[in-house]
Amino acid sequence: MRHSQSHVFPETGVDNTQAAVDKRLDPPSKFKAVLISLFRWLIPLGVILLGWQATSLFLASDNVPSVVEVFASLQTHLIHGDMLHHLVVTLLRVALSFCIAMFFGVMIGIVMGAFPRLNEAGDSLLVIALNVPALVTIILCYVWFGLVEAAAITAVAINKIPTVIVMVREGARVVDRDLLQVAQVFNVSPLRCFFKVYLPQLYPFIMASARSGLSLIWKVVLVVELLGRSDGVGFQLGTFFHFFDIASILAYTLAFAAIILVIEGLVMRPLDRYIARGNYNGGGPSDNHRYTGGL
């Protein structure tokens, strides 16, 4: 049963809980908060860029191009080059590998967390999978399946799946069994119980595995493209390396980092906050970390 405390202001008769919610959702206040957050993010970035520019001027070396040179190279590749094509190709590989890895990782993690005997039997294999170098997996996939797109996607997904399994398995171990028993008492169907009672308790763990695994997938995809693909950001970085084009390497790195920051800011962080508030089952801001979906 949900309880909430609310008081009425004597002068206005307005519920202070609702007033607090309305104040938090006030558009000017939200816009101001966004600006403050943006400035806090830009200050460290500006310090890094200034330090980079100062270092470049001090060293005066072709191996350390200035910020101006890198941004000029970035503009050239965007306007006159094929940077957009390579970025899109890499992002598609990342998205496909991420979806495959999350699906199988979550399913296997739930099974291992729910059945102790299966967990004990597969724990040693999981430890091995976690510690096999990504380079070994990539090379084996290319040798076994050839230099094809399926091999690249498979190699990336295999490197991501064990990380998801570990995090989801730990979440499945700490699921509140009392809620499951309540669902059984009310004769809730197994499918509804899974999606309304069991799975919501795993959302924070799934979100944690998604954020940590996404950072891993970016890196593995670039290595996969460097070793066996003819397009993508990794392939381009390898080409620029052969010509010692440091400015182009940094330009592609900046473009890729910018896309990652956009995805993090527009997708991952809002989703993380949404799950942290416990709103994924229709609850409100006052129901933090509480299951509110009902049976």
Tab-separated table of C-alpha atoms in Angstrom:
chain	number	residue	atom	x	y	z
A	1	MET	CA	0.000	0.000	0.000
A	2	ARG	CA	1.323	3.421	-0.914
A	3	HIS	CA	1.336	6.251	1.586
A	4	SER	CA	2.063	9.876	0.917
A	5	GLN	CA	2.097	12.916	3.157
A	6	SER	CA	0.633	16.179	2.022
A	7	HIS	CA	-0.197	19.389	3.828
A	8	VAL	CA	-2.410	22.295	2.892
A	9	PHE	CA	-1.214	25.870	3.142
A	10	PRO	CA	-3.686	27.774	5.398
A	11	GLU	CA	-3.664	30.860	3.216
A	12	THR	CA	-4.186	29.295	-0.158
A	13	GLY	CA	-5.528	25.833	0.550
A	14	VAL	CA	-3.082	24.429	-2.015
A	15	ASP	CA	-1.611	21.008	-1.501
A	16	ASN	CA	2.107	21.567	-0.902
A	17	THR	CA	3.054	18.204	-2.439
A	18	GLN	CA	1.376	19.108	-5.715
A	19	ALA	CA	2.878	22.599	-5.535
A	20	ALA	CA	6.344	21.086	-5.175
A	21	VAL	CA	5.758	18.867	-8.201
A	22	ASP	CA	4.464	21.804	-10.256
A	23	LYS	CA	7.460	23.886	-9.236
A	24	ARG	CA	9.860	21.147	-10.251
A	25	LEU	CA	8.168	20.868	-13.629
A	26	ASP	CA	8.162	24.652	-14.201
A	27	PRO	CA	9.664	25.199	-17.703
A	28	PRO	CA	11.881	28.207	-16.765
A	29	SER	CA	13.310	26.281	-13.829
A	30	LYS	CA	14.018	23.260	-16.005
A	31	PHE	CA	15.651	25.440	-18.654
A	32	LYS	CA	17.839	27.104	-16.041
A	33	ALA	CA	18.872	23.716	-14.653
A	34	VAL	CA	19.813	22.538	-18.153
A	35	LEU	CA	21.945	25.647	-18.709
A	36	ILE	CA	23.743	25.182	-15.392
A	37	SER	CA	24.418	21.536	-16.200
A	38	LEU	CA	25.690	22.526	-19.648
A	39	PHE	CA	28.097	25.083	-18.238
A	40	ARG	CA	29.409	22.599	-15.701
A	41	TRP	CA	30.072	20.198	-18.569
A	42	LEU	CA	31.687	22.828	-20.812
A	43	ILE	CA	34.121	24.208	-18.218
A	44	PRO	CA	36.286	21.049	-17.939
A	45	LEU	CA	36.109	20.619	-21.721
A	46	GLY	CA	37.322	24.177	-22.227
A	47	VAL	CA	40.211	23.623	-19.810
A	48	ILE	CA	41.256	20.512	-21.747
A	49	LEU	CA	41.122	22.330	-25.085
A	50	LEU	CA	43.152	25.259	-23.737
A	51	GLY	CA	45.733	22.886	-22.298
A	52	TRP	CA	45.875	21.000	-25.586
A	53	GLN	CA	46.394	24.204	-27.569
A	54	ALA	CA	49.099	25.426	-25.190
A	55	THR	CA	50.924	22.088	-25.356
A	56	SER	CA	50.811	22.119	-29.151
A	57	LEU	CA	52.245	25.620	-29.328
A	58	PHE	CA	54.951	24.773	-26.822
A	59	LEU	CA	56.090	21.555	-28.541
A	60	ALA	CA	55.651	22.837	-32.109
A	61	SER	CA	55.604	19.263	-33.450
A	62	ASP	CA	53.661	17.679	-36.301
A	63	ASN	CA	52.851	14.785	-33.974
A	64	VAL	CA	50.902	17.122	-31.693
A	65	PRO	CA	48.587	19.171	-33.951
A	66	SER	CA	46.833	22.162	-32.480
A	67	VAL	CA	43.141	22.365	-31.733
A	68	VAL	CA	42.674	24.642	-34.722
A	69	GLU	CA	44.342	22.144	-37.067
A	70	VAL	CA	42.260	19.254	-35.753
A	71	PHE	CA	38.986	21.133	-36.122
A	72	ALA	CA	40.008	22.207	-39.627
A	73	SER	CA	40.643	18.556	-40.478
A	74	LEU	CA	37.285	17.641	-38.942
A	75	GLN	CA	35.517	20.206	-41.121
A	76	THR	CA	37.310	18.945	-44.219
A	77	HIS	CA	36.360	15.317	-43.593
A	78	LEU	CA	32.764	16.237	-42.840
A	79	ILE	CA	32.229	18.461	-45.870
A	80	HIS	CA	34.549	17.051	-48.517
A	81	GLY	CA	35.252	13.568	-47.172
A	82	ASP	CA	33.223	10.491	-46.282
A	83	MET	CA	33.292	10.811	-42.507
A	84	LEU	CA	29.500	10.644	-42.196
A	85	HIS	CA	29.397	7.365	-44.100
A	86	HIS	CA	32.002	5.744	-41.854
A	87	LEU	CA	30.357	7.063	-38.700
A	88	VAL	CA	26.964	5.666	-39.734
A	89	VAL	CA	28.480	2.284	-40.591
A	90	THR	CA	30.196	2.069	-37.214
A	91	LEU	CA	27.076	3.142	-35.345
A	92	LEU	CA	25.008	0.465	-37.101
A	93	ARG	CA	27.514	-2.186	-36.065
A	94	VAL	CA	27.484	-0.899	-32.509
A	95	ALA	CA	23.679	-0.865	-32.353
A	96	LEU	CA	23.273	-4.372	-33.776
A	97	SER	CA	25.990	-5.874	-31.580
A	98	PHE	CA	24.578	-4.110	-28.527
A	99	CYS	CA	21.051	-5.426	-29.073
A	100	ILE	CA	22.237	-8.995	-29.645
A	101	ALA	CA	24.522	-8.952	-26.618
A	102	MET	CA	21.895	-7.443	-24.321
A	103	PHE	CA	19.218	-9.926	-25.387
A	104	PHE	CA	21.295	-13.060	-24.859
A	105	GLY	CA	23.132	-11.648	-21.846
A	106	VAL	CA	19.918	-10.757	-20.005
A	107	MET	CA	18.291	-14.104	-20.772
A	108	ILE	CA	21.305	-16.149	-19.664
A	109	GLY	CA	21.863	-13.942	-16.617
A	110	ILE	CA	18.261	-14.413	-15.455
A	111	VAL	CA	18.493	-18.185	-15.853
A	112	MET	CA	21.821	-18.400	-13.990
A	113	GLY	CA	20.570	-16.171	-11.194
A	114	ALA	CA	17.295	-18.043	-10.793
A	115	PHE	CA	18.733	-21.582	-10.827
A	116	PRO	CA	21.724	-22.054	-8.481
A	117	ARG	CA	22.737	-25.398	-9.976
A	118	LEU	CA	22.954	-23.973	-13.478
A	119	ASN	CA	24.873	-21.031	-12.089
A	120	GLU	CA	27.369	-23.317	-10.395
A	121	ALA	CA	27.792	-25.393	-13.554
A	122	GLY	CA	28.317	-22.378	-15.813
A	123	ASP	CA	30.329	-20.170	-13.482
A	124	SER	CA	33.722	-21.469	-14.624
A	125	LEU	CA	32.806	-20.968	-18.281
A	126	LEU	CA	31.672	-17.448	-17.488
A	127	VAL	CA	34.971	-16.642	-15.796
A	128	ILE	CA	36.863	-17.893	-18.847
A	129	ALA	CA	34.654	-15.855	-21.193
A	130	LEU	CA	35.251	-12.719	-19.126
A	131	ASN	CA	39.013	-13.085	-19.329
A	132	VAL	CA	39.505	-14.142	-22.958
A	133	PRO	CA	41.135	-11.165	-24.738
A	134	ALA	CA	38.900	-9.421	-27.252
A	135	LEU	CA	41.635	-9.669	-29.869
A	136	VAL	CA	41.594	-13.467	-29.660
A	137	THR	CA	37.827	-13.576	-30.164
A	138	ILE	CA	38.026	-11.224	-33.145
A	139	ILE	CA	40.784	-13.203	-34.856
A	140	LEU	CA	39.012	-16.531	-34.325
A	141	CYS	CA	35.721	-15.194	-35.705
A	142	TYR	CA	37.453	-13.868	-38.801
A	143	VAL	CA	39.317	-17.170	-39.315
A	144	TRP	CA	36.237	-19.325	-38.805
A	145	PHE	CA	33.615	-17.223	-40.611
A	146	GLY	CA	35.752	-15.145	-42.965
A	147	LEU	CA	36.117	-11.386	-43.329
A	148	VAL	CA	32.368	-10.816	-43.427
A	149	GLU	CA	29.964	-8.582	-41.540
A	150	ALA	CA	28.500	-11.488	-39.560
A	151	ALA	CA	31.927	-12.348	-38.165
A	152	ALA	CA	32.466	-8.750	-37.042
A	153	ILE	CA	29.090	-8.525	-35.296
A	154	THR	CA	29.553	-11.931	-33.663
A	155	ALA	CA	32.979	-11.021	-32.320
A	156	VAL	CA	31.694	-7.818	-30.739
A	157	ALA	CA	28.625	-9.481	-29.218
A	158	ILE	CA	30.670	-12.349	-27.745
A	159	ASN	CA	32.913	-9.866	-25.956
A	160	LYS	CA	29.917	-8.028	-24.494
A	161	ILE	CA	27.648	-10.922	-23.425
A	162	PRO	CA	29.672	-12.126	-20.374
A	163	THR	CA	29.613	-8.642	-18.823
A	164	VAL	CA	25.831	-8.487	-19.118
A	165	ILE	CA	25.433	-11.986	-17.709
A	166	VAL	CA	27.431	-11.176	-14.578
A	167	MET	CA	25.461	-8.037	-13.715
A	168	VAL	CA	22.024	-9.450	-14.469
A	169	ARG	CA	22.826	-12.661	-12.603
A	170	GLU	CA	23.640	-10.692	-9.461
A	171	GLY	CA	20.360	-8.836	-9.811
A	172	ALA	CA	18.415	-12.079	-10.207
A	173	ARG	CA	19.962	-13.354	-7.001
A	174	VAL	CA	18.584	-10.495	-4.905
A	175	VAL	CA	15.056	-10.430	-6.343
A	176	ASP	CA	12.456	-9.960	-3.604
A	177	ARG	CA	10.867	-13.393	-3.271
A	178	ASP	CA	8.081	-12.024	-1.073
A	179	LEU	CA	6.676	-10.086	-4.034
A	180	LEU	CA	6.687	-13.253	-6.108
A	181	GLN	CA	4.810	-15.093	-3.370
A	182	VAL	CA	2.240	-12.296	-3.206
A	183	ALA	CA	1.745	-12.641	-6.950
A	184	GLN	CA	1.148	-16.372	-6.508
A	185	VAL	CA	-1.398	-15.730	-3.748
A	186	PHE	CA	-3.351	-13.422	-6.076
A	187	ASN	CA	-3.145	-16.004	-8.888
A	188	VAL	CA	-1.200	-13.721	-11.193
A	189	SER	CA	-0.320	-15.423	-14.462
A	190	PRO	CA	3.362	-16.379	-14.867
A	191	LEU	CA	3.802	-14.073	-17.859
A	192	ARG	CA	2.297	-11.073	-16.053
A	193	CYS	CA	4.287	-11.881	-12.918
A	194	PHE	CA	7.500	-11.915	-14.917
A	195	PHE	CA	6.934	-8.556	-16.594
A	196	LYS	CA	5.220	-6.764	-13.681
A	197	VAL	CA	6.964	-8.180	-10.607
A	198	TYR	CA	10.194	-9.960	-11.528
A	199	LEU	CA	11.644	-7.981	-14.416
A	200	PRO	CA	11.174	-4.468	-12.914
A	201	GLN	CA	13.458	-5.471	-10.059
A	202	LEU	CA	16.190	-6.208	-12.597
A	203	TYR	CA	15.918	-2.901	-14.466
A	204	PRO	CA	18.681	-1.134	-12.490
A	205	PHE	CA	21.050	-4.048	-13.090
A	206	ILE	CA	20.154	-4.206	-16.783
A	207	MET	CA	20.728	-0.476	-17.076
A	208	ALA	CA	24.105	-0.742	-15.370
A	209	SER	CA	25.166	-3.529	-17.723
A	210	ALA	CA	23.963	-1.513	-20.717
A	211	ARG	CA	25.972	1.586	-19.793
A	212	SER	CA	29.150	-0.304	-18.930
A	213	GLY	CA	28.839	-2.617	-21.908
A	214	LEU	CA	28.216	0.206	-24.341
A	215	SER	CA	31.601	1.710	-23.507
A	216	LEU	CA	33.177	-1.694	-24.181
A	217	ILE	CA	31.393	-2.176	-27.495
A	218	TRP	CA	32.654	1.154	-28.909
A	219	LYS	CA	36.239	0.025	-28.406
A	220	VAL	CA	35.807	-3.531	-29.664
A	221	VAL	CA	33.986	-2.376	-32.818
A	222	LEU	CA	36.905	-0.117	-33.743
A	223	VAL	CA	39.365	-3.006	-33.351
A	224	VAL	CA	37.105	-5.261	-35.436
A	225	GLU	CA	36.986	-2.660	-38.206
A	226	LEU	CA	40.722	-2.093	-38.029
A	227	LEU	CA	41.494	-5.780	-38.483
A	228	GLY	CA	38.977	-6.979	-41.022
A	229	ARG	CA	36.572	-4.417	-42.459
A	230	SER	CA	36.864	-2.024	-45.386
A	231	ASP	CA	34.803	0.786	-43.861
A	232	GLY	CA	33.968	2.316	-40.515
A	233	VAL	CA	35.825	4.558	-38.085
A	234	GLY	CA	38.294	1.840	-37.131
A	235	PHE	CA	39.241	1.251	-40.768
A	236	GLN	CA	39.774	4.994	-41.276
A	237	LEU	CA	41.950	5.269	-38.187
A	238	GLY	CA	44.123	2.456	-39.486
A	239	THR	CA	44.483	4.194	-42.844
A	240	PHE	CA	45.473	7.496	-41.246
A	241	PHE	CA	47.971	5.665	-39.053
A	242	HIS	CA	49.824	4.382	-42.117
A	243	PHE	CA	50.159	7.972	-43.369
A	244	PHE	CA	50.978	9.377	-39.896
A	245	ASP	CA	48.039	11.771	-40.266
A	246	ILE	CA	47.614	12.641	-36.597
A	247	ALA	CA	45.215	15.517	-37.259
A	248	SER	CA	42.772	13.228	-39.104
A	249	ILE	CA	43.042	10.581	-36.398
A	250	LEU	CA	42.147	13.140	-33.738
A	251	ALA	CA	39.390	14.592	-35.941
A	252	TYR	CA	37.685	11.191	-36.265
A	253	THR	CA	38.205	10.614	-32.546
A	254	LEU	CA	36.501	13.903	-31.705
A	255	ALA	CA	33.576	13.167	-34.025
A	256	PHE	CA	33.113	9.720	-32.535
A	257	ALA	CA	33.393	11.065	-28.979
A	258	ALA	CA	30.801	13.748	-29.761
A	259	ILE	CA	28.323	11.117	-30.959
A	260	ILE	CA	28.929	9.046	-27.820
A	261	LEU	CA	28.279	12.086	-25.629
A	262	VAL	CA	25.038	12.814	-27.501
A	263	ILE	CA	23.822	9.242	-27.040
A	264	GLU	CA	24.818	9.323	-23.390
A	265	GLY	CA	23.056	12.639	-22.788
A	266	LEU	CA	19.896	12.044	-24.800
A	267	VAL	CA	19.332	8.328	-24.230
A	268	MET	CA	21.323	6.685	-21.451
A	269	ARG	CA	21.178	9.346	-18.730
A	270	PRO	CA	17.433	10.106	-19.077
A	271	LEU	CA	16.679	6.393	-19.121
A	272	ASP	CA	18.893	5.868	-16.089
A	273	ARG	CA	17.115	8.641	-14.164
A	274	TYR	CA	13.736	7.281	-15.235
A	275	ILE	CA	14.577	3.843	-13.872
A	276	ALA	CA	16.176	5.249	-10.707
A	277	ARG	CA	12.924	7.077	-9.874
A	278	GLY	CA	10.995	3.825	-10.220
A	279	ASN	CA	8.625	5.232	-12.844
A	280	TYR	CA	8.846	2.300	-15.249
A	281	ASN	CA	5.613	0.873	-13.851
A	282	GLY	CA	3.643	4.084	-13.743
A	283	GLY	CA	4.813	5.363	-10.354
A	284	GLY	CA	5.361	9.000	-9.522
A	285	PRO	CA	8.364	10.982	-8.334
A	286	SER	CA	7.488	10.286	-4.701
A	287	ASP	CA	7.786	6.507	-5.169
A	288	ASN	CA	11.556	6.320	-5.394
A	289	HIS	CA	12.993	2.829	-5.621
A	290	ARG	CA	9.617	1.245	-4.949
A	291	TYR	CA	7.670	-1.202	-7.058
A	292	THR	CA	4.431	0.556	-8.003
A	293	GLY	CA	3.116	-1.467	-10.896
A	294	GLY	CA	0.513	-3.437	-9.013
A	295	LEU	CA	-0.620	-6.925	-9.759
